Every structure is written in C-alpha cells, then in structure tokens.
GROMACS .gro file of N, CA and C in nm:
model
  420
    1MET      N    1   3.629   0.631  -1.568
    1MET     CA    2   3.562   0.743  -1.630
    1MET      C    3   3.622   0.772  -1.768
    2ASP      N    4   3.742   0.726  -1.791
    2ASP     CA    5   3.805   0.750  -1.920
    2ASP      C    6   3.737   0.673  -2.032
    3ASN      N    7   3.672   0.563  -1.999
    3ASN     CA    8   3.608   0.481  -2.101
    3ASN      C    9   3.470   0.535  -2.141
    4TYR      N   10   3.421   0.632  -2.070
    4TYR     CA   11   3.288   0.686  -2.097
    4TYR      C   12   3.296   0.839  -2.098
    5PRO      N   13   3.329   0.898  -2.213
    5PRO     CA   14   3.350   1.043  -2.218
    5PRO      C   15   3.222   1.123  -2.192
    6LEU      N   16   3.242   1.251  -2.171
    6LEU     CA   17   3.133   1.341  -2.135
    6LEU      C   18   3.024   1.345  -2.242
    7LEU      N   19   3.063   1.343  -2.368
    7LEU     CA   20   2.964   1.346  -2.476
    7LEU      C   21   2.873   1.224  -2.472
    8ASN      N   22   2.925   1.109  -2.436
    8ASN     CA   23   2.843   0.989  -2.423
    8ASN      C   24   2.744   1.001  -2.308
    9ILE      N   25   2.784   1.068  -2.202
    9ILE     CA   26   2.693   1.090  -2.089
    9ILE      C   27   2.576   1.177  -2.134
   10PHE      N   28   2.606   1.284  -2.207
   10PHE     CA   29   2.498   1.369  -2.257
   10PHE      C   30   2.408   1.294  -2.354
   11TRP      N   31   2.465   1.211  -2.438
   11TRP     CA   32   2.386   1.133  -2.534
   11TRP      C   33   2.294   1.035  -2.460
   12THR      N   34   2.346   0.971  -2.357
   12THR     CA   35   2.265   0.878  -2.277
   12THR      C   36   2.152   0.951  -2.207
   13MET      N   37   2.179   1.069  -2.154
   13MET     CA   38   2.074   1.148  -2.089
   13MET      C   39   1.965   1.188  -2.189
   14LEU      N   40   2.004   1.224  -2.311
   14LEU     CA   41   1.908   1.260  -2.414
   14LEU      C   42   1.821   1.140  -2.451
   15GLU      N   43   1.883   1.023  -2.466
   15GLU     CA   44   1.806   0.903  -2.497
   15GLU      C   45   1.709   0.869  -2.386
   16LEU      N   46   1.751   0.881  -2.261
   16LEU     CA   47   1.663   0.856  -2.148
   16LEU      C   48   1.545   0.953  -2.148
   17PHE      N   49   1.572   1.080  -2.172
   17PHE     CA   50   1.468   1.182  -2.176
   17PHE      C   51   1.368   1.153  -2.287
   18LEU      N   52   1.416   1.112  -2.404
   18LEU     CA   53   1.327   1.081  -2.515
   18LEU      C   54   1.242   0.957  -2.486
   19TRP      N   55   1.299   0.858  -2.418
   19TRP     CA   56   1.220   0.740  -2.380
   19TRP      C   57   1.110   0.778  -2.283
   20ILE      N   58   1.141   0.863  -2.187
   20ILE     CA   59   1.039   0.908  -2.091
   20ILE      C   60   0.928   0.983  -2.164
   21LEU      N   61   0.965   1.072  -2.257
   21LEU     CA   62   0.863   1.143  -2.336
   21LEU      C   63   0.778   1.046  -2.417
   22TRP      N   64   0.843   0.946  -2.477
   22TRP     CA   65   0.770   0.848  -2.557
   22TRP      C   66   0.667   0.773  -2.472
   23PHE      N   67   0.708   0.726  -2.353
   23PHE     CA   68   0.615   0.653  -2.267
   23PHE      C   69   0.503   0.744  -2.218
   24PHE      N   70   0.534   0.869  -2.188
   24PHE     CA   71   0.430   0.964  -2.147
   24PHE      C   72   0.326   0.979  -2.258
   25LEU      N   73   0.371   0.998  -2.381
   25LEU     CA   74   0.280   1.012  -2.494
   25LEU      C   75   0.199   0.885  -2.516
   26LEU      N   76   0.262   0.771  -2.506
   26LEU     CA   77   0.193   0.643  -2.525
   26LEU      C   78   0.083   0.625  -2.421
   27PHE      N   79   0.113   0.648  -2.294
   27PHE     CA   80   0.012   0.634  -2.189
   27PHE      C   81  -0.098   0.739  -2.201
   28LYS      N   82  -0.062   0.860  -2.245
   28LYS     CA   83  -0.162   0.965  -2.266
   28LYS      C   84  -0.260   0.923  -2.374
   29ILE      N   85  -0.211   0.865  -2.480
   29ILE     CA   86  -0.298   0.821  -2.590
   29ILE      C   87  -0.383   0.703  -2.546
   30ILE      N   88  -0.327   0.609  -2.472
   30ILE     CA   89  -0.405   0.494  -2.427
   30ILE      C   90  -0.518   0.540  -2.334
   31THR      N   91  -0.490   0.632  -2.243
   31THR     CA   92  -0.597   0.682  -2.156
   31THR      C   93  -0.700   0.761  -2.236
   32ASP      N   94  -0.657   0.833  -2.340
   32ASP     CA   95  -0.751   0.907  -2.422
   32ASP      C   96  -0.842   0.812  -2.501
   33ILE      N   97  -0.789   0.699  -2.544
   33ILE     CA   98  -0.871   0.601  -2.614
   33ILE      C   99  -0.984   0.554  -2.524
   34PHE      N  100  -0.954   0.523  -2.399
   34PHE     CA  101  -1.057   0.475  -2.308
   34PHE      C  102  -1.151   0.587  -2.263
   35ARG      N  103  -1.104   0.711  -2.260
   35ARG     CA  104  -1.184   0.824  -2.215
   35ARG      C  105  -1.279   0.874  -2.323
   36SER      N  106  -1.252   0.844  -2.447
   36SER     CA  107  -1.329   0.896  -2.559
   36SER      C  108  -1.469   0.834  -2.561
   37HIS      N  109  -1.571   0.920  -2.562
   37HIS     CA  110  -1.710   0.874  -2.565
   37HIS      C  111  -1.766   0.867  -2.706
   38ASP      N  112  -1.696   0.921  -2.803
   38ASP     CA  113  -1.748   0.922  -2.940
   38ASP      C  114  -1.706   0.798  -3.019
   39MET      N  115  -1.633   0.706  -2.957
   39MET     CA  116  -1.593   0.582  -3.023
   39MET      C  117  -1.664   0.465  -2.957
   40GLY      N  118  -1.695   0.367  -3.038
   40GLY     CA  119  -1.753   0.244  -2.985
   40GLY      C  120  -1.644   0.151  -2.934
   41GLY      N  121  -1.688   0.037  -2.885
   41GLY     CA  122  -1.594  -0.060  -2.830
   41GLY      C  123  -1.498  -0.116  -2.932
   42TRP      N  124  -1.548  -0.145  -3.053
   42TRP     CA  125  -1.461  -0.200  -3.157
   42TRP      C  126  -1.359  -0.098  -3.204
   43ALA      N  127  -1.400   0.027  -3.214
   43ALA     CA  128  -1.305   0.132  -3.255
   43ALA      C  129  -1.196   0.148  -3.149
   44LYS      N  130  -1.235   0.144  -3.022
   44LYS     CA  131  -1.136   0.154  -2.915
   44LYS      C  132  -1.040   0.036  -2.918
   45ALA      N  133  -1.095  -0.083  -2.941
   45ALA     CA  134  -1.010  -0.202  -2.948
   45ALA      C  135  -0.914  -0.193  -3.066
   46GLY      N  136  -0.963  -0.144  -3.181
   46GLY     CA  137  -0.876  -0.130  -3.298
   46GLY      C  138  -0.764  -0.031  -3.274
   47TRP      N  139  -0.797   0.087  -3.219
   47TRP     CA  140  -0.693   0.186  -3.191
   47TRP      C  141  -0.592   0.130  -3.090
   48LEU      N  142  -0.643   0.062  -2.988
   48LEU     CA  143  -0.554   0.008  -2.885
   48LEU      C  144  -0.458  -0.096  -2.945
   49LEU      N  145  -0.510  -0.184  -3.029
   49LEU     CA  146  -0.424  -0.282  -3.095
   49LEU      C  147  -0.320  -0.214  -3.184
   50LEU      N  148  -0.362  -0.113  -3.259
   50LEU     CA  149  -0.269  -0.042  -3.346
   50LEU      C  150  -0.158   0.025  -3.265
   51VAL      N  151  -0.197   0.090  -3.154
   51VAL     CA  152  -0.099   0.162  -3.072
   51VAL      C  153  -0.004   0.064  -3.001
   52ILE      N  154  -0.054  -0.053  -2.962
   52ILE     CA  155   0.031  -0.147  -2.890
   52ILE      C  156   0.117  -0.231  -2.985
   53LEU      N  157   0.058  -0.278  -3.096
   53LEU     CA  158   0.132  -0.367  -3.186
   53LEU      C  159   0.230  -0.292  -3.276
   54VAL      N  160   0.194  -0.172  -3.321
   54VAL     CA  161   0.282  -0.092  -3.406
   54VAL      C  162   0.292   0.046  -3.342
   55PRO      N  163   0.367   0.057  -3.233
   55PRO     CA  164   0.362   0.178  -3.151
   55PRO      C  165   0.395   0.308  -3.224
   56LEU      N  166   0.503   0.312  -3.298
   56LEU     CA  167   0.544   0.438  -3.360
   56LEU      C  168   0.440   0.485  -3.461
   57ILE      N  169   0.400   0.400  -3.551
   57ILE     CA  170   0.301   0.437  -3.653
   57ILE      C  171   0.166   0.460  -3.587
   58GLY      N  172   0.127   0.374  -3.494
   58GLY     CA  173  -0.002   0.387  -3.427
   58GLY      C  174  -0.017   0.518  -3.353
   59VAL      N  175   0.086   0.558  -3.279
   59VAL     CA  176   0.081   0.684  -3.204
   59VAL      C  177   0.077   0.803  -3.300
   60LEU      N  178   0.158   0.800  -3.403
   60LEU     CA  179   0.158   0.911  -3.499
   60LEU      C  180   0.024   0.924  -3.571
   61VAL      N  181  -0.033   0.811  -3.614
   61VAL     CA  182  -0.163   0.814  -3.682
   61VAL      C  183  -0.271   0.863  -3.587
   62TYR      N  184  -0.267   0.819  -3.461
   62TYR     CA  185  -0.368   0.862  -3.363
   62TYR      C  186  -0.359   1.013  -3.339
   63VAL      N  187  -0.239   1.064  -3.323
   63VAL     CA  188  -0.222   1.208  -3.299
   63VAL      C  189  -0.268   1.289  -3.420
   64ILE      N  190  -0.240   1.239  -3.541
   64ILE     CA  191  -0.283   1.310  -3.661
   64ILE      C  192  -0.435   1.304  -3.676
   65ALA      N  193  -0.493   1.186  -3.655
   65ALA     CA  194  -0.636   1.167  -3.679
   65ALA      C  195  -0.722   1.224  -3.567
   66ARG      N  196  -0.679   1.211  -3.443
   66ARG     CA  197  -0.766   1.247  -3.331
   66ARG      C  198  -0.702   1.346  -3.235
   67GLY      N  199  -0.598   1.415  -3.278
   67GLY     CA  200  -0.528   1.508  -3.190
   67GLY      C  201  -0.615   1.623  -3.143
   68ARG      N  202  -0.696   1.679  -3.232
   68ARG     CA  203  -0.781   1.793  -3.196
   68ARG      C  204  -0.885   1.750  -3.092
   69SER      N  205  -0.951   1.636  -3.117
   69SER     CA  206  -1.053   1.593  -3.021
   69SER      C  207  -0.989   1.550  -2.889
   70MET      N  208  -0.865   1.505  -2.894
   70MET     CA  209  -0.793   1.470  -2.773
   70MET      C  210  -0.774   1.596  -2.687
   71GLY      N  211  -0.738   1.707  -2.749
   71GLY     CA  212  -0.723   1.833  -2.677
   71GLY      C  213  -0.855   1.882  -2.621
   72GLU      N  214  -0.964   1.865  -2.698
   72GLU     CA  215  -1.096   1.908  -2.651
   72GLU      C  216  -1.138   1.827  -2.529
   73ARG      N  217  -1.110   1.697  -2.530
   73ARG     CA  218  -1.144   1.614  -2.415
   73ARG      C  219  -1.063   1.656  -2.291
   74ASP      N  220  -0.939   1.695  -2.312
   74ASP     CA  221  -0.858   1.745  -2.200
   74ASP      C  222  -0.918   1.871  -2.140
   75VAL      N  223  -0.963   1.962  -2.227
   75VAL     CA  224  -1.024   2.087  -2.179
   75VAL      C  225  -1.153   2.058  -2.104
   76GLU      N  226  -1.237   1.968  -2.158
   76GLU     CA  227  -1.361   1.933  -2.090
   76GLU      C  228  -1.335   1.872  -1.954
   77GLN      N  229  -1.236   1.786  -1.945
   77GLN     CA  230  -1.204   1.724  -1.817
   77GLN      C  231  -1.155   1.830  -1.717
   78ALA      N  232  -1.074   1.924  -1.763
   78ALA     CA  233  -1.026   2.031  -1.674
   78ALA      C  234  -1.142   2.118  -1.627
   79GLN      N  235  -1.239   2.146  -1.715
   79GLN     CA  236  -1.354   2.226  -1.676
   79GLN      C  237  -1.440   2.152  -1.574
   80ARG      N  238  -1.458   2.021  -1.593
   80ARG     CA  239  -1.535   1.943  -1.495
   80ARG      C  240  -1.466   1.942  -1.360
   81ALA      N  241  -1.334   1.927  -1.361
   81ALA     CA  242  -1.259   1.927  -1.235
   81ALA      C  243  -1.269   2.063  -1.167
   82ASP      N  244  -1.263   2.171  -1.246
   82ASP     CA  245  -1.275   2.305  -1.191
   82ASP      C  246  -1.413   2.327  -1.130
   83ALA      N  247  -1.518   2.282  -1.200
   83ALA     CA  248  -1.654   2.297  -1.148
   83ALA      C  249  -1.672   2.216  -1.020
   84ALA      N  250  -1.615   2.097  -1.014
   84ALA     CA  251  -1.625   2.015  -0.893
   84ALA      C  252  -1.551   2.082  -0.777
   85PHE      N  253  -1.436   2.141  -0.807
   85PHE     CA  254  -1.360   2.211  -0.702
   85PHE      C  255  -1.437   2.331  -0.650
   86LYS      N  256  -1.497   2.407  -0.741
   86LYS     CA  257  -1.575   2.524  -0.697
   86LYS      C  258  -1.697   2.482  -0.617
   87ALA      N  259  -1.762   2.371  -0.656
   87ALA     CA  260  -1.876   2.322  -0.579
   87ALA      C  261  -1.831   2.278  -0.439
   88TYR      N  262  -1.715   2.217  -0.432
   88TYR     CA  263  -1.661   2.178  -0.302
   88TYR      C  264  -1.633   2.299  -0.215
   89ILE      N  265  -1.578   2.404  -0.276
   89ILE     CA  266  -1.550   2.527  -0.200
   89ILE      C  267  -1.680   2.586  -0.147
   90ARG      N  268  -1.783   2.590  -0.234
   90ARG     CA  269  -1.913   2.644  -0.190
   90ARG      C  270  -1.968   2.559  -0.076
   91ASP      N  271  -1.955   2.427  -0.086
   91ASP     CA  272  -2.002   2.338   0.020
   91ASP      C  273  -1.925   2.362   0.148
   92ALA      N  274  -1.794   2.369   0.137
   92ALA     CA  275  -1.711   2.387   0.256
   92ALA      C  276  -1.733   2.523   0.319
   93ALA      N  277  -1.762   2.624   0.237
   93ALA     CA  278  -1.785   2.759   0.290
   93ALA      C  279  -1.926   2.772   0.345
   94GLY      N  280  -2.014   2.681   0.308
   94GLY     CA  281  -2.150   2.686   0.360
   94GLY      C  282  -2.242   2.778   0.284
   95ALA      N  283  -2.202   2.829   0.169
   95ALA     CA  284  -2.286   2.919   0.091
   95ALA      C  285  -2.341   2.842  -0.028
   96ALA      N  286  -2.473   2.845  -0.041
   96ALA     CA  287  -2.536   2.778  -0.156
   96ALA      C  288  -2.526   2.868  -0.277
   97PRO      N  289  -2.518   2.811  -0.398
   97PRO     CA  290  -2.512   2.895  -0.517
   97PRO      C  291  -2.639   2.976  -0.533
   98GLY      N  292  -2.625   3.104  -0.561
   98GLY     CA  293  -2.741   3.191  -0.582
   98GLY      C  294  -2.803   3.241  -0.454
   99GLU      N  295  -2.740   3.218  -0.341
   99GLU     CA  296  -2.795   3.263  -0.215
   99GLU      C  297  -2.779   3.414  -0.203
  100GLY      N  298  -2.882   3.481  -0.162
  100GLY     CA  299  -2.881   3.627  -0.154
  100GLY      C  300  -2.828   3.677  -0.022
  101PRO      N  301  -2.837   3.810   0.000
  101PRO     CA  302  -2.788   3.868   0.125
  101PRO      C  303  -2.877   3.830   0.242
  102GLY      N  304  -2.827   3.848   0.360
  102GLY     CA  305  -2.903   3.816   0.480
  102GLY      C  306  -2.843   3.697   0.549
  103GLU      N  307  -2.932   3.608   0.591
  103GLU     CA  308  -2.885   3.491   0.662
  103GLU      C  309  -2.857   3.376   0.568
  104GLY      N  310  -2.763   3.295   0.605
  104GLY     CA  311  -2.729   3.177   0.527
  104GLY      C  312  -2.823   3.063   0.560
  105PRO      N  313  -2.792   2.944   0.512
  105PRO     CA  314  -2.877   2.829   0.539
  105PRO      C  315  -2.877   2.793   0.686
  106GLY      N  316  -2.993   2.751   0.736
  106GLY     CA  317  -3.002   2.712   0.876
  106GLY      C  318  -3.002   2.830   0.970
  107GLY      N  319  -3.029   2.951   0.921
  107GLY     CA  320  -3.035   3.068   1.007
  107GLY      C  321  -2.899   3.126   1.044
  108ARG      N  322  -2.790   3.081   0.981
  108ARG     CA  323  -2.658   3.136   1.011
  108ARG      C  324  -2.645   3.274   0.949
  109SER      N  325  -2.570   3.358   1.011
  109SER     CA  326  -2.545   3.490   0.953
  109SER      C  327  -2.426   3.481   0.859
  110HIS      N  328  -2.405   3.585   0.781
  110HIS     CA  329  -2.292   3.587   0.689
  110HIS      C  330  -2.160   3.602   0.764
  111VAL      N  331  -2.167   3.645   0.890
  111VAL     CA  332  -2.045   3.652   0.970
  111VAL      C  333  -1.987   3.512   0.987
  112ASP      N  334  -2.075   3.415   1.011
  112ASP     CA  335  -2.029   3.276   1.024
  112ASP      C  336  -1.967   3.229   0.892
  113ASP      N  337  -2.033   3.263   0.781
  113ASP     CA  338  -1.981   3.223   0.650
  113ASP      C  339  -1.845   3.288   0.622
  114LEU      N  340  -1.832   3.415   0.658
  114LEU     CA  341  -1.704   3.484   0.639
  114LEU      C  342  -1.595   3.422   0.726
  115ALA      N  343  -1.631   3.381   0.845
  115ALA     CA  344  -1.533   3.317   0.933
  115ALA      C  345  -1.486   3.185   0.873
  116LYS      N  346  -1.579   3.109   0.816
  116LYS     CA  347  -1.541   2.982   0.752
  116LYS      C  348  -1.451   3.009   0.632
  117LEU      N  349  -1.484   3.112   0.553
  117LEU     CA  350  -1.400   3.147   0.439
  117LEU      C  351  -1.259   3.184   0.484
  118ALA      N  352  -1.250   3.262   0.590
  118ALA     CA  353  -1.119   3.301   0.641
  118ALA      C  354  -1.040   3.179   0.688
  119ASP      N  355  -1.109   3.083   0.751
  119ASP     CA  356  -1.041   2.960   0.794
  119ASP      C  357  -0.990   2.881   0.674
  120LEU      N  358  -1.073   2.872   0.567
  120LEU     CA  359  -1.030   2.801   0.447
  120LEU      C  360  -0.908   2.868   0.384
  121LYS      N  361  -0.910   3.002   0.382
  121LYS     CA  362  -0.797   3.075   0.323
  121LYS      C  363  -0.670   3.056   0.406
  122SER      N  364  -0.684   3.063   0.538
  122SER     CA  365  -0.565   3.051   0.623
  122SER      C  366  -0.509   2.908   0.621
  123SER      N  367  -0.595   2.809   0.599
  123SER     CA  368  -0.545   2.671   0.592
  123SER      C  369  -0.487   2.638   0.454
  124GLY      N  370  -0.507   2.728   0.356
  124GLY     CA  371  -0.452   2.706   0.223
  124GLY      C  372  -0.544   2.629   0.130
  125ALA      N  373  -0.669   2.603   0.174
  125ALA     CA  374  -0.763   2.528   0.090
  125ALA      C  375  -0.811   2.611  -0.028
  126ILE      N  376  -0.814   2.743  -0.011
  126ILE     CA  377  -0.852   2.831  -0.122
  126ILE      C  378  -0.749   2.942  -0.135
  127SER      N  379  -0.739   2.996  -0.255
  127SER     CA  380  -0.641   3.102  -0.280
  127SER      C  381  -0.699   3.238  -0.241
  128GLU      N  382  -0.615   3.340  -0.244
  128GLU     CA  383  -0.658   3.475  -0.212
  128GLU      C  384  -0.766   3.521  -0.308
  129GLU      N  385  -0.749   3.491  -0.436
  129GLU     CA  386  -0.847   3.531  -0.538
  129GLU      C  387  -0.982   3.465  -0.514
  130GLU      N  388  -0.980   3.334  -0.485
  130GLU     CA  389  -1.106   3.263  -0.457
  130GLU      C  390  -1.171   3.316  -0.331
  131TYR      N  391  -1.090   3.350  -0.232
  131TYR     CA  392  -1.142   3.407  -0.108
  131TYR      C  393  -1.212   3.540  -0.135
  132GLN      N  394  -1.148   3.626  -0.215
  132GLN     CA  395  -1.209   3.757  -0.244
  132GLN      C  396  -1.339   3.742  -0.321
  133LYS      N  397  -1.343   3.650  -0.418
  133LYS     CA  398  -1.464   3.628  -0.496
  133LYS      C  399  -1.578   3.577  -0.407
  134ALA      N  400  -1.547   3.481  -0.321
  134ALA     CA  401  -1.650   3.426  -0.233
  134ALA      C  402  -1.697   3.531  -0.133
  135LYS      N  403  -1.606   3.614  -0.085
  135LYS     CA  404  -1.642   3.719   0.009
  135LYS      C  405  -1.733   3.823  -0.057
  136GLU      N  406  -1.698   3.860  -0.180
  136GLU     CA  407  -1.784   3.955  -0.253
  136GLU      C  408  -1.922   3.897  -0.277
  137LYS      N  409  -1.929   3.768  -0.307
  137LYS     CA  410  -2.058   3.702  -0.330
  137LYS      C  411  -2.143   3.704  -0.203
  138LEU      N  412  -2.079   3.685  -0.089
  138LEU     CA  413  -2.152   3.686   0.037
  138LEU      C  414  -2.201   3.826   0.075
  139LEU      N  415  -2.119   3.925   0.046
  139LEU     CA  416  -2.152   4.061   0.090
  139LEU      C  417  -2.245   4.135  -0.004
  140VAL      N  418  -2.267   4.082  -0.123
  140VAL     CA  419  -2.356   4.150  -0.218
  140VAL      C  420  -2.499   4.121  -0.186
   0.00000   0.00000   0.00000
C-alpha cells in the first residue's frame, strides 16, 4: 500500500468515473442518431462515422449541432412511454377512456372497477396518486 498513496487512489477513481461518463455520452449519442427521424440514412451514416472515427470532436460537434433536438426527442419518448403506461392502467383497470357513470363495459358495475383499482394499488402496479385519479374518473 505504500507504493500507491491515497491521492493516487482518488485520481484513479476520478479517471474511472470520467471514462464511465464518456461511454454513457457516446452510447447516448449513438442511440440518438438511430432514433432521429429528421435525418436520412446518409446523414446518420456520416454522423456515426464522425462519432466513431473521431470520438472527442464528433461527440462535441454532435452535442453542439443537435443537442436541442436530442433533448426534444427524449421528451417525446418519455411522453409516449407515459401515454402507453396510462393506456395500460386503463386496460388493466377495465375502464375505457371517456366512459361515463353507471355500468362499465360488459355490464360490470363501477364497484367491480373500483375493486380492480384497489387490487392494482395494493400490488404496487399504480401509485396512490394514479389510484385517486382513476377513482375520481370512475365516480364522476
């Protein structure tokens, strides 16, 4: 341990952390290149070659040139995932979107729907907030 002082350990940890960050950024950019719908195949191939062959310059140029649209694509993907999750919750709860008061689909009462919601909440599939929103939607 005398040959490797404490400061060298901290320096090695910092270098490891920076390498992990670098690879995370590199893979994030490569996935964004393939996810981008506003670029053609040749543009994607050019960006990919630039990022792979000259990584430091390629990544910096990509972040400068397309950083804003990269963030917008992340937000759109999160919104799509959220909408899919909410549709799944509605499906699992048995309530169709826009369904009014009274009986549910197939002649079920809202008591059955509330019981399913309670089961989803107790199993941890939905949060307390989602449970309250779905319950209010059923009872209105």
